[in-house]
């Protein structure tokens, strides 16, 4: 998960894209400019650029904010759920490793 300030920016951007048609239009035509208006890490920018909802989810973005973004990015509901599950499952070994080192 990313730090709180960055996560706030991710979720704020998702909220804007979900609720503001003008923001969606700008994101479609001026993606880099829109991303530059938010305090995002390079990894977060890449995830938005690639439409990688699984990566955003693992970084801490709320699934209820991700769902509309995923849908508008062309991801069908079953594929959205599968992307979240794959991302979660990919994190499981890392989490288990951290736990076993304690």
JSON list of C-alpha atoms in Angstrom, two decimals:
[
{"chain": "A", "resi": 1, "resn": "UNK", "atom": "CA", "xyz": [0.00, 0.00, 0.00]},
{"chain": "A", "resi": 2, "resn": "UNK", "atom": "CA", "xyz": [1.17, 3.55, -0.67]},
{"chain": "A", "resi": 3, "resn": "UNK", "atom": "CA", "xyz": [1.39, 6.35, 1.84]},
{"chain": "A", "resi": 4, "resn": "UNK", "atom": "CA", "xyz": [-1.81, 8.10, 2.91]},
{"chain": "A", "resi": 5, "resn": "UNK", "atom": "CA", "xyz": [-1.20, 11.33, 1.00]},
{"chain": "A", "resi": 6, "resn": "UNK", "atom": "CA", "xyz": [-0.67, 9.50, -2.28]},
{"chain": "A", "resi": 7, "resn": "UNK", "atom": "CA", "xyz": [-3.62, 7.18, -1.66]},
{"chain": "A", "resi": 8, "resn": "UNK", "atom": "CA", "xyz": [-5.81, 10.22, -1.05]},
{"chain": "A", "resi": 9, "resn": "UNK", "atom": "CA", "xyz": [-4.75, 11.61, -4.44]},
{"chain": "A", "resi": 10, "resn": "UNK", "atom": "CA", "xyz": [-5.53, 8.28, -6.15]},
{"chain": "A", "resi": 11, "resn": "UNK", "atom": "CA", "xyz": [-8.99, 8.14, -4.61]},
{"chain": "A", "resi": 12, "resn": "UNK", "atom": "CA", "xyz": [-9.66, 11.82, -5.27]},
{"chain": "A", "resi": 13, "resn": "UNK", "atom": "CA", "xyz": [-8.80, 11.31, -8.95]},
{"chain": "A", "resi": 14, "resn": "UNK", "atom": "CA", "xyz": [-11.02, 8.23, -9.13]},
{"chain": "A", "resi": 15, "resn": "UNK", "atom": "CA", "xyz": [-13.87, 10.19, -7.52]},
{"chain": "A", "resi": 16, "resn": "UNK", "atom": "CA", "xyz": [-13.43, 13.03, -10.04]},
{"chain": "A", "resi": 17, "resn": "UNK", "atom": "CA", "xyz": [-13.38, 10.64, -12.98]},
{"chain": "A", "resi": 18, "resn": "UNK", "atom": "CA", "xyz": [-16.46, 8.84, -11.68]},
{"chain": "A", "resi": 19, "resn": "UNK", "atom": "CA", "xyz": [-18.50, 11.99, -11.05]},
{"chain": "A", "resi": 20, "resn": "UNK", "atom": "CA", "xyz": [-17.37, 14.67, -13.48]},
{"chain": "A", "resi": 21, "resn": "UNK", "atom": "CA", "xyz": [-17.98, 14.17, -17.22]},
{"chain": "A", "resi": 22, "resn": "UNK", "atom": "CA", "xyz": [-15.57, 17.01, -18.05]},
{"chain": "A", "resi": 23, "resn": "UNK", "atom": "CA", "xyz": [-12.82, 15.32, -16.01]},
{"chain": "A", "resi": 24, "resn": "UNK", "atom": "CA", "xyz": [-13.46, 12.06, -17.90]},
{"chain": "A", "resi": 25, "resn": "UNK", "atom": "CA", "xyz": [-13.26, 13.88, -21.23]},
{"chain": "A", "resi": 26, "resn": "UNK", "atom": "CA", "xyz": [-9.97, 15.54, -20.25]},
{"chain": "A", "resi": 27, "resn": "UNK", "atom": "CA", "xyz": [-8.58, 12.22, -18.98]},
{"chain": "A", "resi": 28, "resn": "UNK", "atom": "CA", "xyz": [-9.37, 10.66, -22.35]},
{"chain": "A", "resi": 29, "resn": "UNK", "atom": "CA", "xyz": [-7.72, 13.45, -24.35]},
{"chain": "A", "resi": 30, "resn": "UNK", "atom": "CA", "xyz": [-5.08, 14.89, -21.97]},
{"chain": "A", "resi": 31, "resn": "UNK", "atom": "CA", "xyz": [-4.26, 11.98, -19.68]},
{"chain": "A", "resi": 32, "resn": "UNK", "atom": "CA", "xyz": [-0.73, 13.12, -18.76]},
{"chain": "A", "resi": 33, "resn": "UNK", "atom": "CA", "xyz": [-1.90, 16.64, -17.97]},
{"chain": "A", "resi": 34, "resn": "UNK", "atom": "CA", "xyz": [-4.70, 15.36, -15.73]},
{"chain": "A", "resi": 35, "resn": "UNK", "atom": "CA", "xyz": [-2.38, 12.93, -13.94]},
{"chain": "A", "resi": 36, "resn": "UNK", "atom": "CA", "xyz": [0.08, 15.79, -13.42]},
{"chain": "A", "resi": 37, "resn": "UNK", "atom": "CA", "xyz": [-2.54, 17.67, -11.40]},
{"chain": "A", "resi": 38, "resn": "UNK", "atom": "CA", "xyz": [-2.44, 15.01, -8.68]},
{"chain": "A", "resi": 39, "resn": "UNK", "atom": "CA", "xyz": [0.37, 14.02, -6.32]},
{"chain": "A", "resi": 40, "resn": "UNK", "atom": "CA", "xyz": [0.87, 10.49, -7.64]},
{"chain": "A", "resi": 41, "resn": "UNK", "atom": "CA", "xyz": [3.84, 8.15, -7.65]},
{"chain": "A", "resi": 42, "resn": "UNK", "atom": "CA", "xyz": [5.21, 6.92, -10.97]},
{"chain": "A", "resi": 43, "resn": "UNK", "atom": "CA", "xyz": [3.69, 3.51, -10.23]},
{"chain": "A", "resi": 44, "resn": "UNK", "atom": "CA", "xyz": [0.25, 5.06, -9.67]},
{"chain": "A", "resi": 45, "resn": "UNK", "atom": "CA", "xyz": [0.53, 7.09, -12.89]},
{"chain": "A", "resi": 46, "resn": "UNK", "atom": "CA", "xyz": [1.41, 3.91, -14.79]},
{"chain": "A", "resi": 47, "resn": "UNK", "atom": "CA", "xyz": [-1.55, 2.08, -13.25]},
{"chain": "A", "resi": 48, "resn": "UNK", "atom": "CA", "xyz": [-3.93, 4.85, -14.35]},
{"chain": "A", "resi": 49, "resn": "UNK", "atom": "CA", "xyz": [-2.37, 5.03, -17.80]},
{"chain": "A", "resi": 50, "resn": "UNK", "atom": "CA", "xyz": [-2.61, 1.26, -18.22]},
{"chain": "A", "resi": 51, "resn": "UNK", "atom": "CA", "xyz": [-6.08, 1.04, -16.65]},
{"chain": "A", "resi": 52, "resn": "UNK", "atom": "CA", "xyz": [-4.61, -1.47, -14.17]},
{"chain": "A", "resi": 53, "resn": "UNK", "atom": "CA", "xyz": [-7.39, -1.65, -11.60]},
{"chain": "A", "resi": 54, "resn": "UNK", "atom": "CA", "xyz": [-5.75, -4.63, -9.91]},
{"chain": "A", "resi": 55, "resn": "UNK", "atom": "CA", "xyz": [-2.61, -2.60, -9.23]},
{"chain": "A", "resi": 56, "resn": "UNK", "atom": "CA", "xyz": [-4.64, 0.35, -7.96]},
{"chain": "A", "resi": 57, "resn": "UNK", "atom": "CA", "xyz": [-6.60, -2.03, -5.71]},
{"chain": "A", "resi": 58, "resn": "UNK", "atom": "CA", "xyz": [-3.44, -3.56, -4.22]},
{"chain": "A", "resi": 59, "resn": "UNK", "atom": "CA", "xyz": [-2.13, -0.04, -3.62]},
{"chain": "A", "resi": 60, "resn": "UNK", "atom": "CA", "xyz": [-5.19, 0.63, -1.49]},
{"chain": "A", "resi": 61, "resn": "UNK", "atom": "CA", "xyz": [-7.77, 2.22, -3.79]},
{"chain": "A", "resi": 62, "resn": "UNK", "atom": "CA", "xyz": [-11.30, 1.44, -2.67]},
{"chain": "A", "resi": 63, "resn": "UNK", "atom": "CA", "xyz": [-13.09, -1.08, -4.93]},
{"chain": "A", "resi": 64, "resn": "UNK", "atom": "CA", "xyz": [-16.25, 1.05, -5.00]},
{"chain": "A", "resi": 65, "resn": "UNK", "atom": "CA", "xyz": [-14.25, 3.88, -6.53]},
{"chain": "A", "resi": 66, "resn": "UNK", "atom": "CA", "xyz": [-12.46, 1.52, -8.89]},
{"chain": "A", "resi": 67, "resn": "UNK", "atom": "CA", "xyz": [-15.59, -0.18, -10.27]},
{"chain": "A", "resi": 68, "resn": "UNK", "atom": "CA", "xyz": [-16.95, 2.78, -12.28]},
{"chain": "A", "resi": 69, "resn": "UNK", "atom": "CA", "xyz": [-13.44, 3.61, -13.52]},
{"chain": "A", "resi": 70, "resn": "UNK", "atom": "CA", "xyz": [-12.99, 0.01, -14.64]},
{"chain": "A", "resi": 71, "resn": "UNK", "atom": "CA", "xyz": [-16.36, -0.03, -16.39]},
{"chain": "A", "resi": 72, "resn": "UNK", "atom": "CA", "xyz": [-15.62, 3.19, -18.25]},
{"chain": "A", "resi": 73, "resn": "UNK", "atom": "CA", "xyz": [-12.26, 1.71, -19.22]},
{"chain": "A", "resi": 74, "resn": "UNK", "atom": "CA", "xyz": [-14.12, -1.13, -20.95]},
{"chain": "A", "resi": 75, "resn": "UNK", "atom": "CA", "xyz": [-13.72, -3.80, -18.28]},
{"chain": "A", "resi": 76, "resn": "UNK", "atom": "CA", "xyz": [-16.80, -5.99, -17.80]},
{"chain": "A", "resi": 77, "resn": "UNK", "atom": "CA", "xyz": [-17.90, -6.79, -14.24]},
{"chain": "A", "resi": 78, "resn": "UNK", "atom": "CA", "xyz": [-16.59, -10.41, -14.20]},
{"chain": "A", "resi": 79, "resn": "UNK", "atom": "CA", "xyz": [-13.25, -9.23, -15.60]},
{"chain": "A", "resi": 80, "resn": "UNK", "atom": "CA", "xyz": [-13.09, -6.45, -12.99]},
{"chain": "A", "resi": 81, "resn": "UNK", "atom": "CA", "xyz": [-13.65, -8.94, -10.16]},
{"chain": "A", "resi": 82, "resn": "UNK", "atom": "CA", "xyz": [-11.09, -11.31, -11.68]},
{"chain": "A", "resi": 83, "resn": "UNK", "atom": "CA", "xyz": [-8.52, -8.47, -11.92]},
{"chain": "A", "resi": 84, "resn": "UNK", "atom": "CA", "xyz": [-8.98, -7.67, -8.22]},
{"chain": "A", "resi": 85, "resn": "UNK", "atom": "CA", "xyz": [-8.70, -11.34, -7.28]},
{"chain": "A", "resi": 86, "resn": "UNK", "atom": "CA", "xyz": [-5.55, -11.85, -9.37]},
{"chain": "A", "resi": 87, "resn": "UNK", "atom": "CA", "xyz": [-3.95, -8.78, -7.81]},
{"chain": "A", "resi": 88, "resn": "UNK", "atom": "CA", "xyz": [-4.90, -9.91, -4.31]},
{"chain": "A", "resi": 89, "resn": "UNK", "atom": "CA", "xyz": [-3.65, -13.43, -4.94]},
{"chain": "A", "resi": 90, "resn": "UNK", "atom": "CA", "xyz": [-0.36, -12.12, -6.34]},
{"chain": "A", "resi": 91, "resn": "UNK", "atom": "CA", "xyz": [0.14, -10.21, -3.09]},
{"chain": "A", "resi": 92, "resn": "UNK", "atom": "CA", "xyz": [-0.59, -13.22, -0.86]},
{"chain": "A", "resi": 93, "resn": "UNK", "atom": "CA", "xyz": [2.92, -14.77, -1.06]},
{"chain": "A", "resi": 94, "resn": "UNK", "atom": "CA", "xyz": [4.52, -11.41, -0.25]},
{"chain": "A", "resi": 95, "resn": "UNK", "atom": "CA", "xyz": [2.27, -10.94, 2.75]},
{"chain": "A", "resi": 96, "resn": "UNK", "atom": "CA", "xyz": [2.84, -14.49, 3.93]},
{"chain": "A", "resi": 97, "resn": "UNK", "atom": "CA", "xyz": [6.60, -13.98, 3.63]},
{"chain": "A", "resi": 98, "resn": "UNK", "atom": "CA", "xyz": [6.42, -10.83, 5.78]},
{"chain": "A", "resi": 99, "resn": "UNK", "atom": "CA", "xyz": [4.39, -12.66, 8.39]},
{"chain": "A", "resi": 100, "resn": "UNK", "atom": "CA", "xyz": [6.77, -15.62, 8.53]},
{"chain": "A", "resi": 101, "resn": "UNK", "atom": "CA", "xyz": [9.77, -13.32, 9.05]},
{"chain": "A", "resi": 102, "resn": "UNK", "atom": "CA", "xyz": [8.30, -11.87, 12.26]}
]
